[in-house]
Amino acid sequence: MAKLLKDKVAIVTGGARGIGREIVLMLACEGCDVVFNFQKSQDSATALEKEVKALGVRCQASCVDIRDSAAVKAWIAKSKEKFGRLDILINNAGIVRDKALMLMSDEEWGDVVNTNLDGMFYAARACIVTFLKQRSGDIINISSVSGITGLPRQVNYSATKGGMNAFTKALAKEVSLYGIRVNAVAPGLIRTNITDEMDEKRKQEILKTIPLGRMGEAEEVANCVKFLLSPAAAYITGQIIAIDGGLTMR
Ligand code: NDP
């Protein structure tokens, strides 16, 4: 059977570990060439690049700070030149700097906004002209349930993920007629570095409120991304799809 994304080229931000890594592997397994960036995880990035190439697709890992507008622009332009096309952008790079608002520093606010929101804007802007010209393209933003319900001690993170959700809808409306779909997935509590570093007591409290009674796996987020990139999802755009074990159901 032909692979779902054969001969396509995807950009994944923050692909070296966690959810990004699972998305990179899923794309490669579906026959897609994958370009991803990292900031600190050089060793994981090098190992993943090798693993992906062994799957028979092209792959390039680059050290690019997603907060750096010019660097992101140059990275995406060079990737297009090297790989010959661009079809998919997955905005995944993201950080948390949790703190009560009264204690939150300018830096803790700014770091989260620059990474989660500015980074997405820089990457989307760098891809959109190509997508508009070819009249096709898929953008998937990795948001969070924090941007849907808001979470205490996360005003910075909730604000960026809520912004990401609004960005998704606004851009979907702006580019739909050009054959470009823009969607977001909003994970709940997923087992990665972000949740490993979370306060255990807080994690247990959240776990009690998850109807499915467990944390999610990064692979489950990648599976939803796969669905959104498939022809089965051709009529879906501007949506924020929660992958949260029922946490945000109403
Ligand atoms: P991880 O901490 O495991 O991964 C974060 C990724 O973002 C890393 O690959 C990291 O790269 C990259 N990154 C961070 N800052 C930068 C930067 N300045 N430039 C380039 N890359 C950067 O977290 P997750 O895999 O859990 O998170 C992935 C996404 O999923 C995030 O957007 C997060 O908000 C979202 N999410 C996660 C949830 C969870 O429960 N895990 C829940 C809801 C949403 P490097 O290691 O090289 O620094």
CSV table of C-alpha atoms and ligand atoms in Angstrom, one decimal:
chain,number,residue,atom,x,y,z
A,1,MET,CA,0.0,0.0,0.0
A,2,ALA,CA,1.3,3.5,-0.9
A,3,LYS,CA,2.5,5.5,2.1
A,4,LEU,CA,0.3,8.3,3.2
A,5,LEU,CA,2.8,11.1,2.8
A,6,LYS,CA,5.2,9.7,0.2
A,7,ASP,CA,7.4,12.4,-1.4
A,8,LYS,CA,6.1,15.1,0.8
A,9,VAL,CA,8.4,17.4,2.9
A,10,ALA,CA,7.6,18.4,6.4
A,11,ILE,CA,9.1,20.9,8.8
A,12,VAL,CA,8.7,20.1,12.5
A,13,THR,CA,9.8,22.6,15.2
A,14,GLY,CA,11.3,21.1,18.3
A,15,GLY,CA,11.5,17.7,16.9
A,16,ALA,CA,14.3,16.1,18.8
A,17,ARG,CA,12.3,14.8,21.8
A,18,GLY,CA,8.9,14.4,23.4
A,19,ILE,CA,5.9,14.9,21.2
A,20,GLY,CA,7.9,16.4,18.4
A,21,ARG,CA,10.1,13.3,18.1
A,22,GLU,CA,7.0,11.0,17.8
A,23,ILE,CA,5.7,13.3,15.1
A,24,VAL,CA,9.0,13.2,13.2
A,25,LEU,CA,9.0,9.3,13.4
A,26,MET,CA,5.3,9.1,12.3
A,27,LEU,CA,6.0,11.3,9.3
A,28,ALA,CA,9.0,9.3,8.3
A,29,CYS,CA,7.1,6.0,8.6
A,30,GLU,CA,4.5,7.5,6.3
A,31,GLY,CA,7.2,8.2,3.7
A,32,CYS,CA,7.7,11.9,4.3
A,33,ASP,CA,11.0,13.7,4.3
A,34,VAL,CA,11.5,15.5,7.6
A,35,VAL,CA,13.3,18.7,8.5
A,36,PHE,CA,13.4,19.5,12.2
A,37,ASN,CA,15.1,21.9,14.5
A,38,PHE,CA,16.3,21.8,18.1
A,39,GLN,CA,17.9,24.2,20.5
A,40,LYS,CA,19.6,22.2,23.2
A,41,SER,CA,19.1,18.5,22.4
A,42,GLN,CA,22.0,18.1,20.0
A,43,ASP,CA,22.6,14.4,20.8
A,44,SER,CA,19.0,13.3,20.6
A,45,ALA,CA,18.7,15.3,17.3
A,46,THR,CA,21.7,13.6,15.8
A,47,ALA,CA,20.5,10.2,16.8
A,48,LEU,CA,16.9,10.8,15.5
A,49,GLU,CA,18.2,12.1,12.2
A,50,LYS,CA,20.1,8.8,11.8
A,51,GLU,CA,17.1,6.8,12.9
A,52,VAL,CA,14.8,8.6,10.4
A,53,LYS,CA,17.3,8.2,7.5
A,54,ALA,CA,17.3,4.5,8.2
A,55,LEU,CA,13.6,4.5,7.5
A,56,GLY,CA,14.4,5.4,3.9
A,57,VAL,CA,13.5,9.1,3.8
A,58,ARG,CA,15.6,12.2,3.8
A,59,CYS,CA,16.0,14.1,7.1
A,60,GLN,CA,17.9,17.1,8.4
A,61,ALA,CA,18.2,18.3,12.0
A,62,SER,CA,19.3,21.9,12.5
A,63,CYS,CA,20.2,23.9,15.6
A,64,VAL,CA,17.8,26.9,15.2
A,65,ASP,CA,16.4,28.9,18.0
A,66,ILE,CA,12.7,29.2,17.2
A,67,ARG,CA,12.6,32.7,19.0
A,68,ASP,CA,15.0,34.1,16.3
A,69,SER,CA,13.0,35.5,13.5
A,70,ALA,CA,15.8,35.8,11.0
A,71,ALA,CA,17.3,32.4,11.8
A,72,VAL,CA,13.9,30.7,11.4
A,73,LYS,CA,13.4,32.4,8.0
A,74,ALA,CA,16.8,31.4,6.8
A,75,TRP,CA,16.4,27.8,8.1
A,76,ILE,CA,13.1,27.3,6.3
A,77,ALA,CA,14.3,28.9,3.0
A,78,LYS,CA,17.4,26.7,3.0
A,79,SER,CA,15.4,23.6,3.8
A,80,LYS,CA,13.1,24.3,0.8
A,81,GLU,CA,16.1,24.8,-1.4
A,82,LYS,CA,17.7,21.5,-0.2
A,83,PHE,CA,14.6,19.4,-0.2
A,84,GLY,CA,12.9,21.0,-3.3
A,85,ARG,CA,9.5,21.5,-1.8
A,86,LEU,CA,7.5,22.1,1.4
A,87,ASP,CA,4.1,20.5,2.2
A,88,ILE,CA,3.6,20.4,6.0
A,89,LEU,CA,4.5,22.6,9.0
A,90,ILE,CA,4.1,21.2,12.5
A,91,ASN,CA,4.6,24.0,15.1
A,92,ASN,CA,5.5,21.9,18.1
A,93,ALA,CA,8.4,23.7,19.9
A,94,GLY,CA,7.1,24.9,23.3
A,95,ILE,CA,8.1,25.5,26.9
A,96,VAL,CA,6.5,26.1,30.3
A,97,ARG,CA,7.7,28.4,33.0
A,98,ASP,CA,4.9,27.9,35.6
A,99,LYS,CA,4.5,30.4,38.4
A,100,ALA,CA,1.8,32.3,40.2
A,101,LEU,CA,1.1,35.6,38.4
A,102,MET,CA,2.2,37.7,41.4
A,103,LEU,CA,5.7,36.1,41.3
A,104,MET,CA,6.1,35.8,37.5
A,105,SER,CA,9.1,37.7,36.1
A,106,ASP,CA,9.2,39.6,32.8
A,107,GLU,CA,11.6,36.9,31.7
A,108,GLU,CA,9.3,34.0,32.5
A,109,TRP,CA,6.5,35.7,30.7
A,110,GLY,CA,8.7,36.7,27.7
A,111,ASP,CA,10.4,33.3,27.3
A,112,VAL,CA,7.1,31.5,27.0
A,113,VAL,CA,5.6,34.1,24.6
A,114,ASN,CA,8.7,34.3,22.4
A,115,THR,CA,8.9,30.5,22.1
A,116,ASN,CA,5.3,29.3,21.9
A,117,LEU,CA,3.7,32.2,20.1
A,118,ASP,CA,6.4,34.2,18.3
A,119,GLY,CA,8.1,31.0,17.1
A,120,MET,CA,4.9,29.7,15.6
A,121,PHE,CA,4.4,33.0,13.8
A,122,TYR,CA,7.9,33.0,12.4
A,123,ALA,CA,7.7,29.5,11.1
A,124,ALA,CA,4.2,29.9,9.7
A,125,ARG,CA,5.1,33.1,7.9
A,126,ALA,CA,8.2,31.5,6.5
A,127,CYS,CA,6.2,28.6,4.9
A,128,ILE,CA,3.0,30.4,3.9
A,129,VAL,CA,4.3,32.0,0.6
A,130,THR,CA,5.3,28.5,-0.7
A,131,PHE,CA,2.0,27.0,0.4
A,132,LEU,CA,0.0,29.9,-1.2
A,133,LYS,CA,1.9,29.6,-4.5
A,134,GLN,CA,1.5,25.9,-4.8
A,135,ARG,CA,-2.1,26.1,-3.5
A,136,SER,CA,-1.6,23.4,-1.0
A,137,GLY,CA,-0.2,22.9,2.5
A,138,ASP,CA,-1.0,21.7,6.0
A,139,ILE,CA,-0.2,23.6,9.2
A,140,ILE,CA,-0.7,21.8,12.5
A,141,ASN,CA,-0.1,23.7,15.7
A,142,ILE,CA,0.6,21.7,18.9
A,143,SER,CA,-1.4,23.7,21.4
A,144,SER,CA,-2.6,22.6,24.9
A,145,VAL,CA,-5.8,22.2,26.9
A,146,SER,CA,-4.3,25.0,29.0
A,147,GLY,CA,-5.2,27.3,26.1
A,148,ILE,CA,-8.8,26.1,26.2
A,149,THR,CA,-9.7,26.1,29.9
A,150,GLY,CA,-6.8,28.1,31.3
A,151,LEU,CA,-4.8,26.6,34.2
A,152,PRO,CA,-3.6,28.2,37.4
A,153,ARG,CA,0.1,29.1,37.7
A,154,GLN,CA,0.2,29.1,33.9
A,155,VAL,CA,-1.1,32.5,32.8
A,156,ASN,CA,1.9,32.8,30.4
A,157,TYR,CA,1.5,29.3,28.9
A,158,SER,CA,-2.4,29.5,28.8
A,159,ALA,CA,-2.1,32.9,27.1
A,160,THR,CA,0.2,31.6,24.4
A,161,LYS,CA,-1.8,28.4,23.8
A,162,GLY,CA,-5.1,30.4,23.7
A,163,GLY,CA,-3.3,32.7,21.2
A,164,MET,CA,-2.2,29.7,19.2
A,165,ASN,CA,-5.8,28.5,19.0
A,166,ALA,CA,-7.0,31.9,17.8
A,167,PHE,CA,-4.1,32.1,15.3
A,168,THR,CA,-5.1,28.7,14.0
A,169,LYS,CA,-8.7,29.8,13.3
A,170,ALA,CA,-7.7,33.2,11.9
A,171,LEU,CA,-5.1,31.7,9.5
A,172,ALA,CA,-7.5,28.9,8.5
A,173,LYS,CA,-10.0,31.5,7.4
A,174,GLU,CA,-7.3,33.5,5.6
A,175,VAL,CA,-5.9,30.7,3.5
A,176,SER,CA,-8.7,28.1,3.1
A,177,LEU,CA,-9.4,29.2,-0.5
A,178,TYR,CA,-5.8,28.5,-1.4
A,179,GLY,CA,-6.1,24.8,-0.5
A,180,ILE,CA,-4.3,25.2,2.8
A,181,ARG,CA,-5.6,23.7,6.0
A,182,VAL,CA,-4.7,24.9,9.4
A,183,ASN,CA,-5.6,22.9,12.5
A,184,ALA,CA,-4.4,22.5,16.1
A,185,VAL,CA,-4.2,19.6,18.5
A,186,ALA,CA,-4.5,20.4,22.2
A,187,PRO,CA,-2.9,17.7,24.3
A,188,GLY,CA,-3.8,17.2,27.9
A,189,LEU,CA,-1.4,15.5,30.2
A,190,ILE,CA,1.1,13.7,28.0
A,191,ARG,CA,4.1,11.7,29.3
A,192,THR,CA,7.2,13.8,28.2
A,193,ASN,CA,9.9,15.9,29.8
A,194,ILE,CA,7.4,18.7,30.4
A,195,THR,CA,5.3,16.4,32.6
A,196,ASP,CA,8.3,14.6,34.1
A,197,GLU,CA,9.4,17.9,35.5
A,198,MET,CA,5.9,18.7,36.9
A,199,ASP,CA,5.2,18.8,40.6
A,200,GLU,CA,4.1,15.2,41.5
A,201,LYS,CA,1.2,16.4,43.7
A,202,ARG,CA,-0.2,18.6,41.0
A,203,LYS,CA,0.1,15.8,38.4
A,204,GLN,CA,-1.8,13.4,40.7
A,205,GLU,CA,-4.5,16.1,41.2
A,206,ILE,CA,-4.9,16.5,37.4
A,207,LEU,CA,-4.9,12.7,36.9
A,208,LYS,CA,-8.0,12.4,39.2
A,209,THR,CA,-9.9,14.8,36.8
A,210,ILE,CA,-9.1,12.8,33.6
A,211,PRO,CA,-12.1,10.7,32.7
A,212,LEU,CA,-9.9,8.0,31.0
A,213,GLY,CA,-7.9,7.9,34.2
A,214,ARG,CA,-4.4,8.0,32.8
A,215,MET,CA,-1.8,10.2,31.1
A,216,GLY,CA,-1.6,10.2,27.3
A,217,GLU,CA,1.4,9.1,25.2
A,218,ALA,CA,3.3,11.3,22.7
A,219,GLU,CA,2.5,8.6,20.1
A,220,GLU,CA,-1.2,9.2,20.6
A,221,VAL,CA,-0.7,12.9,19.8
A,222,ALA,CA,1.3,11.9,16.7
A,223,ASN,CA,-1.6,9.6,15.6
A,224,CYS,CA,-4.0,12.5,15.7
A,225,VAL,CA,-1.6,14.6,13.6
A,226,LYS,CA,-1.4,11.7,11.2
A,227,PHE,CA,-5.2,11.7,10.9
A,228,LEU,CA,-5.3,15.4,10.3
A,229,LEU,CA,-2.7,15.0,7.5
A,230,SER,CA,-4.7,12.2,5.8
A,231,PRO,CA,-7.3,12.5,3.0
A,232,ALA,CA,-9.8,11.4,5.7
A,233,ALA,CA,-9.5,14.8,7.2
A,234,ALA,CA,-9.6,16.8,4.0
A,235,TYR,CA,-12.8,18.7,5.1
A,236,ILE,CA,-11.4,19.7,8.5
A,237,THR,CA,-9.8,23.1,9.0
A,238,GLY,CA,-9.6,25.7,11.8
A,239,GLN,CA,-10.3,23.1,14.5
A,240,ILE,CA,-8.7,22.7,17.9
A,241,ILE,CA,-8.8,19.0,18.6
A,242,ALA,CA,-8.3,18.0,22.2
A,243,ILE,CA,-6.3,14.8,23.0
A,244,ASP,CA,-6.8,14.7,26.7
A,245,GLY,CA,-8.6,11.6,27.9
A,246,GLY,CA,-11.8,13.6,28.2
A,247,LEU,CA,-10.3,16.3,30.5
A,248,THR,CA,-12.0,19.2,28.7
A,249,MET,CA,-15.2,17.6,27.6
A,250,ARG,CA,-18.3,19.5,28.4
B,1,NDP,P1,9.5,18.7,25.6
B,1,NDP,O1,10.0,19.6,26.7
B,1,NDP,O2,9.8,17.2,25.7
B,1,NDP,O3,9.9,19.2,24.2
B,1,NDP,C1,9.9,20.6,23.9
B,1,NDP,C2,10.6,20.8,22.5
B,1,NDP,O4,10.6,22.1,22.2
B,1,NDP,C3,12.0,20.3,22.5
B,1,NDP,O5,12.2,19.6,21.3
B,1,NDP,C4,12.8,21.6,22.5
B,1,NDP,O6,14.0,21.5,21.9
B,1,NDP,C5,11.9,22.5,21.8
B,1,NDP,N1,12.2,23.9,22.0
B,1,NDP,C6,12.0,24.6,23.2
B,1,NDP,N2,12.5,25.8,23.1
B,1,NDP,C7,13.0,25.9,21.8
B,1,NDP,C8,13.6,27.0,21.1
B,1,NDP,N3,13.8,28.2,21.6
B,1,NDP,N4,14.0,26.7,19.8
B,1,NDP,C9,13.9,25.5,19.3
B,1,NDP,N5,13.3,24.5,19.9
B,1,NDP,C10,12.8,24.7,21.2
B,1,NDP,O7,7.9,18.9,25.6
B,1,NDP,P2,6.7,18.2,24.9
B,1,NDP,O8,7.2,17.3,23.9
B,1,NDP,O9,5.8,17.7,26.0
B,1,NDP,O10,6.0,19.5,24.2
B,1,NDP,C11,5.8,19.6,22.8
B,1,NDP,C12,4.7,20.6,22.6
B,1,NDP,O11,3.5,20.0,23.1
B,1,NDP,C13,4.8,21.9,23.3
B,1,NDP,O12,4.4,22.9,22.4
B,1,NDP,C14,3.9,21.8,24.5
B,1,NDP,O13,3.5,23.0,24.9
B,1,NDP,C15,2.8,20.9,24.0
B,1,NDP,N6,2.1,20.2,25.0
B,1,NDP,C16,2.6,19.2,25.8
B,1,NDP,C17,1.9,18.6,26.8
B,1,NDP,C18,2.4,17.6,27.7
B,1,NDP,O14,1.7,17.1,28.6
B,1,NDP,N7,3.6,17.1,27.5
B,1,NDP,C19,0.5,19.0,27.0
B,1,NDP,C20,0.0,20.0,26.1
B,1,NDP,C21,0.8,20.6,25.2
B,1,NDP,P3,15.4,21.3,22.7
B,1,NDP,O15,15.3,20.1,23.5
B,1,NDP,O16,16.5,21.2,21.7
B,1,NDP,O17,15.6,22.5,23.5
